[in-house]
Amino acid sequence: MRRVTLFVNGKSKNGKVVAVYGTLSDLLSVASNKLGIRASCLYNGKGGLIDDITLIRDDDVLFVSEGDPFIDPQSEAKVTSGLHGAHTDWLTLNIGGRLFTTTRSTLVSKEPDSMLAHMFREKDEWGNKQDEHGAYLIDRSPEYFEPILNYLRHGQLIINEGINIRGVLEEARFFGIEQLAEQLEGAIKNSQPPDDHSPISRKEFVRFLLATPTKSELRCQGLNFSGADLSRLDLRYINFKMANLSRCNLTHANLCCSNLERADLSGANLDGANLQGVKMLCSNAEGASLKGCNFEDPSGLKANLEGANLKGVDMEGSQMTGINLRVATLKNAKLKNCNLRGATLAGTDLENHSRSTRLDGERWCTAIFRSLLRCHWVQVWTLAVPLQDFYRLSCVFLANCDLSGCDLQEANLRGSNVKGAIFEEMLTPLHMSQSVR
C-alpha cells in the first residue's frame, strides 16, 4: 500500500497523509474530505498534472486544487515575507555595549506609541547609528533594558533578583513605554513597608538613653510615646517638641529644662515630676495630672507654659513660683494649695476654676489659645494660694469670686471687675488706685 502527503495548492502547511487505493477519482474524493475542498486536480512538487494513479509513488508530496493552476508554495512564502518583512526583520541592538537580538515586530507591536516603536517602525527612519557589525547603538543600561525587552516579547513584567526596580522604571519612562511604567510604579508602591506609627516602649527608650552620652542632645521631636511608662527616668534637656506623650506615665520623672513645646500631654500623669525651667509653650495637657510638681528653679530659670491648654488639669500642691501662664487655658483646672507667687497670668482663662474640679482627659487635643482672662464665678476660697508679687492682672474679671483667705500681697488689680467678690480674712490690703466697679 502506498502513502502520500496531500497539501492544498500553493500551501506547505497542514498537509494530510492518506493511503492510495482504487482509482484517481477515489483519491480525489479522499482529498476532498481531508482538506475540505472540492478536489479536481492533482500536481506533483514540480507542478506536473497527474492524470493516472499509477504515476503516484510511495511517499510522494502532492498538491490538490479545485481546478486552478499550480502555485509553487515557496513563491507564496516569498510574497508573504515581502509583505510583512518590515515587521519581522531580525535586528540587533547594542545597549550600553551588550547585544540584544530581537525583531522589529517585538519592538513595535506591544507599545506602538513608544519611542522604541517609532525608532524601528521603518528602516532608518530615525537615522539610527550602527556599530561595525550592524547593531543599532543605544546608550542606555543593559541591565535595566533586559526586563523591558522581555515585557515587549510576552507582556509580562519579570525582574530578576538583584535588579533595582526603580532603574527599570526610569528606562521604561525613557523609552516611553507607559503601560509598563504604570505597572512598575504600582510594584514600587506595594513593595514599600507601611509607615510604622506604633508607640515607643519604655524598654526601647531606655536603650536610647543608655546609648546617648549625658552631654549629648537627645532629639525625640515628633516621636510617639503614647501610653508609655517613663516614670522616674532622667529626661533632662531632651527635645520632646511636638511629640505624642498622651496618657504617658511620667510620675516623678526629671524633665528639668526639657522642651515640650506643642507636645501632646493629654491625660498624662506627671505627679511629682520635676519641671524646673520646662518649655511647654502651646502644649496640650488637657486632663493631665500634675499634682505636687515643682516648676520653681532656685537659679531663677522660669518654666514657660505660655499658650498651653491646661483644661481640667489637676495641679494641686504644685510649686509654681514665677511660672509663665500667659494666655494659657486653665478652665476647670484644680489649683488647690498651689504657690503662684510672681506668676504671669496675663490673658489666662480661669473660667469655672474650682478648688475641687478635676477632668481627666482621654486623649490629646490641639492647643487652645485664649486672649482674655476670665474668672467669672471663680471659687478659690480657703485656698492657700500665695499671689504675692502678682503682676499683669489689670482688667481681670473677678465678678462674684470668693477670694477668702487668699494671699494677694502687692497684687495689682487695677481696673479689675471685683463686683460681688468676697475679700474676707484677706492677709494684706489691696491696691485699687482706679475705680472698683
GROMACS .gro file of C-alpha atoms in nm:
model
  437
    1MET     CA    1   0.000   0.000   0.000
    2ARG     CA    2   0.129   0.342  -0.099
    3ARG     CA    3   0.106   0.657   0.116
    4VAL     CA    4   0.118   1.019   0.000
    5THR     CA    5   0.108   1.361   0.164
    6LEU     CA    6  -0.156   1.597   0.033
    7PHE     CA    7  -0.142   1.982   0.054
    8VAL     CA    8  -0.378   2.246  -0.071
    9ASN     CA    9  -0.245   2.405  -0.387
   10GLY     CA   10   0.017   2.674  -0.304
   11LYS     CA   11   0.041   2.576   0.067
   12SER     CA   12   0.311   2.394   0.253
   13LYS     CA   13   0.135   2.358   0.587
   14ASN     CA   14  -0.148   2.147   0.730
   15GLY     CA   15  -0.085   1.853   0.498
   16LYS     CA   16  -0.265   1.518   0.528
   17VAL     CA   17  -0.114   1.169   0.486
   18VAL     CA   18  -0.351   0.931   0.309
   19ALA     CA   19  -0.339   0.580   0.161
   20VAL     CA   20  -0.359   0.537  -0.217
   21TYR     CA   21  -0.607   0.279  -0.336
   22GLY     CA   22  -0.862   0.237  -0.614
   23THR     CA   23  -0.881   0.493  -0.889
   24LEU     CA   24  -0.774   0.857  -0.926
   25SER     CA   25  -1.133   0.958  -0.856
   26ASP     CA   26  -1.121   0.767  -0.525
   27LEU     CA   27  -0.805   0.959  -0.429
   28LEU     CA   28  -0.960   1.295  -0.519
   29SER     CA   29  -1.264   1.204  -0.308
   30VAL     CA   30  -1.040   1.128  -0.009
   31ALA     CA   31  -0.850   1.457  -0.063
   32SER     CA   32  -1.179   1.650  -0.066
   33ASN     CA   33  -1.276   1.501   0.269
   34LYS     CA   34  -0.934   1.550   0.429
   35LEU     CA   35  -0.861   1.905   0.306
   36GLY     CA   36  -1.218   2.042   0.298
   37ILE     CA   37  -1.210   2.146  -0.068
   38ARG     CA   38  -1.360   2.022  -0.396
   39ALA     CA   39  -1.057   1.839  -0.525
   40SER     CA   40  -1.042   1.809  -0.903
   41CYS     CA   41  -0.669   1.823  -0.992
   42LEU     CA   42  -0.350   1.671  -0.852
   43TYR     CA   43   0.000   1.815  -0.903
   44ASN     CA   44   0.338   1.684  -0.804
   45GLY     CA   45   0.601   1.901  -0.634
   46LYS     CA   46   0.719   2.045  -0.965
   47GLY     CA   47   0.371   2.140  -1.086
   48GLY     CA   48   0.313   1.839  -1.309
   49LEU     CA   49  -0.052   1.740  -1.354
   50ILE     CA   50  -0.125   1.378  -1.252
   51ASP     CA   51  -0.395   1.207  -1.459
   52ASP     CA   52  -0.309   0.844  -1.385
   53ILE     CA   53  -0.297   0.691  -1.038
   54THR     CA   54  -0.022   0.453  -1.143
   55LEU     CA   55   0.215   0.753  -1.170
   56ILE     CA   56   0.196   0.813  -0.798
   57ARG     CA   57   0.483   0.666  -0.595
   58ASP     CA   58   0.504   0.592  -0.226
   59ASP     CA   59   0.575   0.899  -0.003
   60ASP     CA   60   0.506   1.148  -0.284
   61VAL     CA   61   0.407   1.505  -0.193
   62LEU     CA   62   0.103   1.612  -0.393
   63PHE     CA   63  -0.084   1.939  -0.423
   64VAL     CA   64  -0.462   1.939  -0.465
   65SER     CA   65  -0.655   2.215  -0.643
   66GLU     CA   66  -1.012   2.288  -0.730
   67GLY     CA   67  -0.919   2.329  -1.095
   68ASP     CA   68  -0.690   2.631  -1.061
   69PRO     CA   69  -0.332   2.621  -1.198
   70PHE     CA   70  -0.041   2.500  -0.986
   71ILE     CA   71   0.102   2.751  -0.738
   72ASP     CA   72   0.454   2.697  -0.604
   73PRO     CA   73   0.433   2.711  -0.219
   74GLN     CA   74   0.787   2.853  -0.199
   75SER     CA   75   0.694   3.154  -0.413
   76GLU     CA   76   0.392   3.214  -0.187
   77ALA     CA   77   0.619   3.220   0.117
   78LYS     CA   78   0.841   3.479  -0.053
   79VAL     CA   79   0.541   3.702  -0.127
   80THR     CA   80   0.426   3.680   0.235
   81SER     CA   81   0.776   3.762   0.354
   82GLY     CA   82   0.783   4.064   0.123
   83LEU     CA   83   0.452   4.194   0.258
   84HIS     CA   84   0.546   4.162   0.623
   85GLY     CA   85   0.922   4.184   0.610
   86ALA     CA   86   0.935   4.532   0.764
   87HIS     CA   87   0.786   4.393   1.087
   88THR     CA   88   0.966   4.059   1.108
   89ASP     CA   89   1.321   4.154   1.015
   90TRP     CA   90   1.565   4.037   1.275
   91LEU     CA   91   1.787   4.308   1.416
   92THR     CA   92   2.048   4.352   1.686
   93LEU     CA   93   2.056   4.627   1.948
   94ASN     CA   94   2.378   4.736   2.115
   95ILE     CA   95   2.257   4.861   2.455
   96GLY     CA   96   2.548   5.001   2.654
   97GLY     CA   97   2.788   4.750   2.498
   98ARG     CA   98   2.565   4.446   2.538
   99LEU     CA   99   2.397   4.290   2.233
  100PHE     CA  100   2.025   4.204   2.222
  101THR     CA  101   1.877   4.023   1.919
  102THR     CA  102   1.505   4.070   1.854
  103THR     CA  103   1.260   4.152   1.574
  104ARG     CA  104   1.100   4.473   1.462
  105SER     CA  105   0.755   4.337   1.542
  106THR     CA  106   0.860   4.284   1.907
  107LEU     CA  107   0.968   4.646   1.938
  108VAL     CA  108   0.666   4.783   1.751
  109SER     CA  109   0.359   4.572   1.826
  110LYS     CA  110   0.323   4.578   2.208
  111GLU     CA  111   0.365   4.952   2.263
  112PRO     CA  112   0.308   5.120   1.922
  113ASP     CA  113   0.331   5.471   2.065
  114SER     CA  114   0.662   5.420   2.245
  115MET     CA  115   0.989   5.572   2.139
  116LEU     CA  116   1.125   5.226   2.052
  117ALA     CA  117   0.832   5.167   1.817
  118HIS     CA  118   0.893   5.498   1.642
  119MET     CA  119   1.265   5.426   1.615
  120PHE     CA  120   1.223   5.089   1.442
  121ARG     CA  121   0.883   5.101   1.273
  122GLU     CA  122   1.051   5.191   0.942
  123LYS     CA  123   1.408   5.115   0.845
  124ASP     CA  124   1.646   5.403   0.913
  125GLU     CA  125   1.358   5.645   0.963
  126TRP     CA  126   1.534   5.792   1.266
  127GLY     CA  127   1.881   5.757   1.119
  128ASN     CA  128   1.981   5.514   1.395
  129LYS     CA  129   2.356   5.475   1.424
  130GLN     CA  130   2.504   5.127   1.393
  131ASP     CA  131   2.833   4.975   1.502
  132GLU     CA  132   3.074   4.790   1.270
  133HIS     CA  133   2.862   4.474   1.295
  134GLY     CA  134   2.537   4.650   1.208
  135ALA     CA  135   2.392   4.656   1.563
  136TYR     CA  136   2.189   4.964   1.650
  137LEU     CA  137   2.362   5.173   1.917
  138ILE     CA  138   2.156   5.292   2.216
  139ASP     CA  139   2.335   5.446   2.513
  140ARG     CA  140   2.130   5.300   2.799
  141SER     CA  141   2.179   5.047   3.079
  142PRO     CA  142   2.162   4.686   2.951
  143GLU     CA  143   2.075   4.559   3.299
  144TYR     CA  144   1.757   4.762   3.310
  145PHE     CA  145   1.674   4.718   2.939
  146GLU     CA  146   1.651   4.338   2.954
  147PRO     CA  147   1.325   4.329   3.162
  148ILE     CA  148   1.177   4.584   2.919
  149LEU     CA  149   1.260   4.374   2.615
  150ASN     CA  150   1.111   4.065   2.780
  151TYR     CA  151   0.796   4.264   2.857
  152LEU     CA  152   0.768   4.360   2.489
  153ARG     CA  153   0.810   3.995   2.395
  154HIS     CA  154   0.547   3.833   2.615
  155GLY     CA  155   0.368   4.115   2.801
  156GLN     CA  156   0.474   4.002   3.150
  157LEU     CA  157   0.679   4.208   3.395
  158ILE     CA  158   0.958   3.984   3.523
  159ILE     CA  159   1.253   4.134   3.708
  160ASN     CA  160   1.537   3.911   3.822
  161GLU     CA  161   1.664   3.926   4.176
  162GLY     CA  162   1.924   4.193   4.235
  163ILE     CA  163   1.793   4.436   3.974
  164ASN     CA  164   1.671   4.770   4.110
  165ILE     CA  165   1.311   4.813   4.004
  166ARG     CA  166   1.349   5.191   4.012
  167GLY     CA  167   1.617   5.167   3.744
  168VAL     CA  168   1.380   4.966   3.523
  169LEU     CA  169   1.115   5.233   3.582
  170GLU     CA  170   1.348   5.508   3.461
  171GLU     CA  171   1.428   5.309   3.145
  172ALA     CA  172   1.057   5.249   3.079
  173ARG     CA  173   0.994   5.622   3.108
  174PHE     CA  174   1.287   5.699   2.879
  175PHE     CA  175   1.158   5.467   2.606
  176GLY     CA  176   0.802   5.594   2.651
  177ILE     CA  177   0.651   5.257   2.749
  178GLU     CA  178   0.366   5.399   2.956
  179GLN     CA  179   0.179   5.079   3.046
  180LEU     CA  180   0.495   4.920   3.179
  181ALA     CA  181   0.581   5.237   3.372
  182GLU     CA  182   0.242   5.224   3.545
  183GLN     CA  183   0.297   4.861   3.644
  184LEU     CA  184   0.640   4.943   3.782
  185GLU     CA  185   0.510   5.238   3.983
  186GLY     CA  186   0.242   5.014   4.136
  187ALA     CA  187   0.501   4.746   4.217
  188ILE     CA  188   0.725   5.002   4.387
  189LYS     CA  189   0.436   5.136   4.592
  190ASN     CA  190   0.330   4.787   4.704
  191SER     CA  191   0.687   4.691   4.796
  192GLN     CA  192   0.730   4.980   5.037
  193PRO     CA  193   0.667   4.888   5.403
  194PRO     CA  194   0.377   5.067   5.574
  195ASP     CA  195   0.460   5.361   5.796
  196ASP     CA  196   0.523   5.244   6.150
  197HIS     CA  197   0.329   5.466   6.389
  198SER     CA  198   0.345   5.227   6.684
  199PRO     CA  199   0.440   5.393   7.015
  200ILE     CA  200   0.793   5.363   7.154
  201SER     CA  201   0.808   5.138   7.461
  202ARG     CA  202   0.994   5.205   7.786
  203LYS     CA  203   1.247   4.933   7.704
  204GLU     CA  204   1.329   5.086   7.365
  205PHE     CA  205   1.359   5.437   7.508
  206VAL     CA  206   1.580   5.329   7.798
  207ARG     CA  207   1.809   5.168   7.540
  208PHE     CA  208   1.830   5.504   7.360
  209LEU     CA  209   1.905   5.683   7.686
  210LEU     CA  210   2.184   5.445   7.782
  211ALA     CA  211   2.343   5.470   7.438
  212THR     CA  212   2.345   5.851   7.444
  213PRO     CA  213   2.610   6.044   7.641
  214THR     CA  214   2.465   6.269   7.911
  215LYS     CA  215   2.613   6.578   7.745
  216SER     CA  216   2.466   6.496   7.404
  217GLU     CA  217   2.128   6.628   7.299
  218LEU     CA  218   1.868   6.355   7.259
  219ARG     CA  219   1.614   6.459   6.999
  220CYS     CA  220   1.272   6.297   7.031
  221GLN     CA  221   1.088   6.556   6.826
  222GLY     CA  222   0.760   6.428   6.687
  223LEU     CA  223   0.803   6.072   6.823
  224ASN     CA  224   0.511   5.866   6.951
  225PHE     CA  225   0.530   5.772   7.321
  226SER     CA  226   0.155   5.733   7.367
  227GLY     CA  227   0.077   5.531   7.682
  228ALA     CA  228   0.444   5.459   7.759
  229ASP     CA  229   0.574   5.421   8.114
  230LEU     CA  230   0.851   5.681   8.151
  231SER     CA  231   0.818   5.722   8.526
  232ARG     CA  232   1.124   5.811   8.738
  233LEU     CA  233   1.351   5.847   8.433
  234ASP     CA  234   1.609   6.123   8.392
  235LEU     CA  235   1.471   6.314   8.093
  236ARG     CA  236   1.655   6.642   8.143
  237TYR     CA  237   1.721   6.863   7.838
  238ILE     CA  238   1.552   6.619   7.596
  239ASN     CA  239   1.372   6.772   7.300
  240PHE     CA  240   1.012   6.639   7.302
  241LYS     CA  241   0.882   6.911   7.072
  242MET     CA  242   0.556   6.803   6.903
  243ALA     CA  243   0.594   6.453   7.049
  244ASN     CA  244   0.292   6.241   7.140
  245LEU     CA  245   0.306   6.181   7.516
  246SER     CA  246  -0.066   6.129   7.566
  247ARG     CA  247  -0.159   5.902   7.858
  248CYS     CA  248   0.211   5.861   7.945
  249ASN     CA  249   0.319   5.776   8.297
  250LEU     CA  250   0.574   6.046   8.385
  251THR     CA  251   0.535   6.037   8.760
  252HIS     CA  252   0.846   6.160   8.944
  253ALA     CA  253   1.033   6.194   8.616
  254ASN     CA  254   1.302   6.460   8.588
  255LEU     CA  255   1.201   6.686   8.300
  256CYS     CA  256   1.418   6.980   8.402
  257CYS     CA  257   1.472   7.216   8.106
  258SER     CA  258   1.308   6.973   7.867
  259ASN     CA  259   1.141   7.109   7.555
  260LEU     CA  260   0.773   7.008   7.545
  261GLU     CA  261   0.664   7.281   7.305
  262ARG     CA  262   0.343   7.181   7.123
  263ALA     CA  263   0.371   6.833   7.272
  264ASP     CA  264   0.061   6.625   7.339
  265LEU     CA  265   0.037   6.551   7.711
  266SER     CA  266  -0.336   6.497   7.730
  267GLY     CA  267  -0.435   6.254   8.001
  268ALA     CA  268  -0.072   6.206   8.107
  269ASN     CA  269   0.031   6.155   8.470
  270LEU     CA  270   0.313   6.386   8.581
  271ASP     CA  271   0.253   6.372   8.956
  272GLY     CA  272   0.566   6.468   9.145
  273ALA     CA  273   0.762   6.540   8.830
  274ASN     CA  274   1.047   6.792   8.828
  275LEU     CA  275   0.953   7.056   8.572
  276GLN     CA  276   1.209   7.327   8.654
  277GLY     CA  277   1.268   7.551   8.354
  278VAL     CA  278   1.049   7.333   8.132
  279LYS     CA  279   0.929   7.477   7.800
  280MET     CA  280   0.566   7.387   7.739
  281LEU     CA  281   0.462   7.663   7.500
  282CYS     CA  282   0.131   7.581   7.331
  283SER     CA  283   0.142   7.226   7.462
  284ASN     CA  284  -0.178   7.031   7.515
  285ALA     CA  285  -0.206   6.891   7.867
  286GLU     CA  286  -0.585   6.874   7.885
  287GLY     CA  287  -0.698   6.639   8.159
  288ALA     CA  288  -0.342   6.566   8.275
  289SER     CA  289  -0.242   6.524   8.638
  290LEU     CA  290   0.042   6.744   8.764
  291LYS     CA  291  -0.009   6.717   9.139
  292GLY     CA  292   0.289   6.811   9.350
  293CYS     CA  293   0.505   6.915   9.057
  294ASN     CA  294   0.795   7.152   9.101
  295PHE     CA  295   0.821   7.432   8.846
  296GLU     CA  296   1.041   7.658   9.060
  297ASP     CA  297   1.411   7.675   8.976
  298PRO     CA  298   1.630   7.818   9.256
  299SER     CA  299   1.863   7.963   8.993
  300GLY     CA  300   1.578   8.181   8.863
  301LEU     CA  301   1.503   7.993   8.541
  302LYS     CA  302   1.127   8.011   8.498
  303ALA     CA  303   0.902   7.748   8.349
  304ASN     CA  304   0.720   7.867   8.039
  305LEU     CA  305   0.364   7.738   7.979
  306GLU     CA  306   0.255   8.028   7.761
  307GLY     CA  307  -0.045   7.943   7.549
  308ALA     CA  308  -0.070   7.592   7.694
  309ASN     CA  309  -0.402   7.407   7.709
  310LEU     CA  310  -0.444   7.311   8.076
  311LYS     CA  311  -0.816   7.241   8.073
  312GLY     CA  312  -0.916   7.021   8.364
  313VAL     CA  313  -0.556   6.985   8.481
  314ASP     CA  314  -0.505   6.884   8.843
  315MET     CA  315  -0.208   7.086   8.970
  316GLU     CA  316  -0.289   7.063   9.340
  317GLY     CA  317   0.003   7.142   9.563
  318SER     CA  318   0.240   7.230   9.280
  319GLN     CA  319   0.523   7.478   9.331
  320MET     CA  320   0.465   7.731   9.050
  321THR     CA  321   0.656   8.038   9.164
  322GLY     CA  322   0.736   8.266   8.870
  323ILE     CA  323   0.567   8.038   8.616
  324ASN     CA  324   0.458   8.194   8.286
  325LEU     CA  325   0.093   8.109   8.215
  326ARG     CA  326   0.028   8.393   7.978
  327VAL     CA  327  -0.281   8.328   7.761
  328ALA     CA  328  -0.291   7.971   7.888
  329THR     CA  329  -0.626   7.794   7.931
  330LEU     CA  330  -0.695   7.677   8.287
  331LYS     CA  331  -1.068   7.628   8.251
  332ASN     CA  332  -1.197   7.385   8.517
  333ALA     CA  333  -0.841   7.333   8.642
  334LYS     CA  334  -0.768   7.243   9.004
  335LEU     CA  335  -0.506   7.468   9.164
  336LYS     CA  336  -0.563   7.397   9.532
  337ASN     CA  337  -0.268   7.489   9.756
  338CYS     CA  338  -0.054   7.597   9.458
  339ASN     CA  339   0.216   7.858   9.504
  340LEU     CA  340   0.172   8.113   9.225
  341ARG     CA  341   0.392   8.386   9.370
  342GLY     CA  342   0.524   8.611   9.095
  343ALA     CA  343   0.346   8.415   8.823
  344THR     CA  344   0.243   8.571   8.492
  345LEU     CA  345  -0.127   8.516   8.427
  346ALA     CA  346  -0.199   8.789   8.172
  347GLY     CA  347  -0.476   8.674   7.943
  348THR     CA  348  -0.521   8.344   8.124
  349ASP     CA  349  -0.860   8.176   8.102
  350LEU     CA  350  -0.972   8.065   8.451
  351GLU     CA  351  -1.338   8.023   8.367
  352ASN     CA  352  -1.523   7.798   8.614
  353HIS     CA  353  -1.199   7.747   8.802
  354SER     CA  354  -1.275   7.546   9.115
  355ARG     CA  355  -1.084   7.410   9.403
  356SER     CA  356  -1.245   7.070   9.355
  357THR     CA  357  -1.285   7.038   8.979
  358ARG     CA  358  -1.087   6.770   8.801
  359LEU     CA  359  -1.149   6.633   8.450
  360ASP     CA  360  -0.926   6.350   8.335
  361GLY     CA  361  -0.868   6.382   7.962
  362GLU     CA  362  -0.887   6.074   7.742
  363ARG     CA  363  -0.680   6.191   7.451
  364TRP     CA  364  -0.475   6.482   7.319
  365CYS     CA  365  -0.641   6.788   7.177
  366THR     CA  366  -0.487   7.079   6.995
  367ALA     CA  367  -0.368   7.374   7.198
  368ILE     CA  368  -0.634   7.632   7.278
  369PHE     CA  369  -0.540   7.997   7.273
  370ARG     CA  370  -0.744   8.231   7.483
  371SER     CA  371  -0.678   8.605   7.487
  372LEU     CA  372  -0.896   8.714   7.777
  373LEU     CA  373  -0.852   8.641   8.142
  374ARG     CA  374  -1.196   8.540   8.265
  375CYS     CA  375  -1.256   8.438   8.626
  376HIS     CA  376  -1.634   8.461   8.625
  377TRP     CA  377  -1.787   8.266   8.913
  378VAL     CA  378  -1.444   8.151   9.028
  379GLN     CA  379  -1.428   7.985   9.368
  380VAL     CA  380  -1.086   7.994   9.529
  381TRP     CA  381  -1.193   8.028   9.890
  382THR     CA  382  -0.996   7.854  10.164
  383LEU     CA  383  -0.712   7.805   9.913
  384ALA     CA  384  -0.360   7.859  10.038
  385VAL     CA  385  -0.262   8.035   9.715
  386PRO     CA  386   0.003   8.298   9.781
  387LEU     CA  387  -0.030   8.552   9.498
  388GLN     CA  388   0.243   8.779   9.629
  389ASP     CA  389   0.408   8.995   9.364
  390PHE     CA  390   0.138   8.909   9.106
  391TYR     CA  391   0.159   9.133   8.801
  392ARG     CA  392  -0.014   9.189   8.467
  393LEU     CA  393  -0.355   9.130   8.620
  394SER     CA  394  -0.515   9.458   8.516
  395CYS     CA  395  -0.866   9.435   8.371
  396VAL     CA  396  -0.915   9.088   8.521
  397PHE     CA  397  -1.277   8.976   8.558
  398LEU     CA  398  -1.331   8.859   8.914
  399ALA     CA  399  -1.704   8.918   8.936
  400ASN     CA  400  -1.871   8.714   9.209
  401CYS     CA  401  -1.544   8.543   9.300
  402ASP     CA  402  -1.472   8.417   9.650
  403LEU     CA  403  -1.119   8.521   9.740
  404SER     CA  404  -1.144   8.443  10.110
  405GLY     CA  405  -0.813   8.361  10.271
  406CYS     CA  406  -0.605   8.432   9.961
  407ASP     CA  407  -0.266   8.599   9.990
  408LEU     CA  408  -0.281   8.887   9.741
  409GLN     CA  409   0.006   9.085   9.886
  410GLU     CA  410   0.114   9.358   9.643
  411ALA     CA  411  -0.115   9.218   9.379
  412ASN     CA  412  -0.215   9.474   9.119
  413LEU     CA  413  -0.587   9.455   9.043
  414ARG     CA  414  -0.602   9.795   8.877
  415GLY     CA  415  -0.912   9.826   8.661
  416SER     CA  416  -1.041   9.487   8.767
  417ASN     CA  417  -1.405   9.397   8.794
  418VAL     CA  418  -1.446   9.271   9.152
  419LYS     CA  419  -1.815   9.337   9.183
  420GLY     CA  420  -1.963   9.094   9.432
  421ALA     CA  421  -1.627   8.945   9.520
  422ILE     CA  422  -1.562   8.829   9.877
  423PHE     CA  423  -1.244   8.952  10.046
  424GLU     CA  424  -1.291   8.808  10.395
  425GLU     CA  425  -0.981   8.735  10.602
  426MET     CA  426  -0.750   8.897  10.348
  427LEU     CA  427  -0.392   8.886  10.466
  428THR     CA  428  -0.291   9.223  10.317
  429PRO     CA  429  -0.473   9.532  10.186
  430LEU     CA  430  -0.532   9.563   9.812
  431HIS     CA  431  -0.402   9.832   9.582
  432MET     CA  432  -0.702   9.960   9.385
  433SER     CA  433  -0.596  10.303   9.272
  434GLN     CA  434  -0.855  10.310   8.997
  435SER     CA  435  -1.229  10.268   9.019
  436VAL     CA  436  -1.371   9.949   9.155
  437ARG     CA  437  -1.694   9.858   8.981
   0.00000   0.00000   0.00000
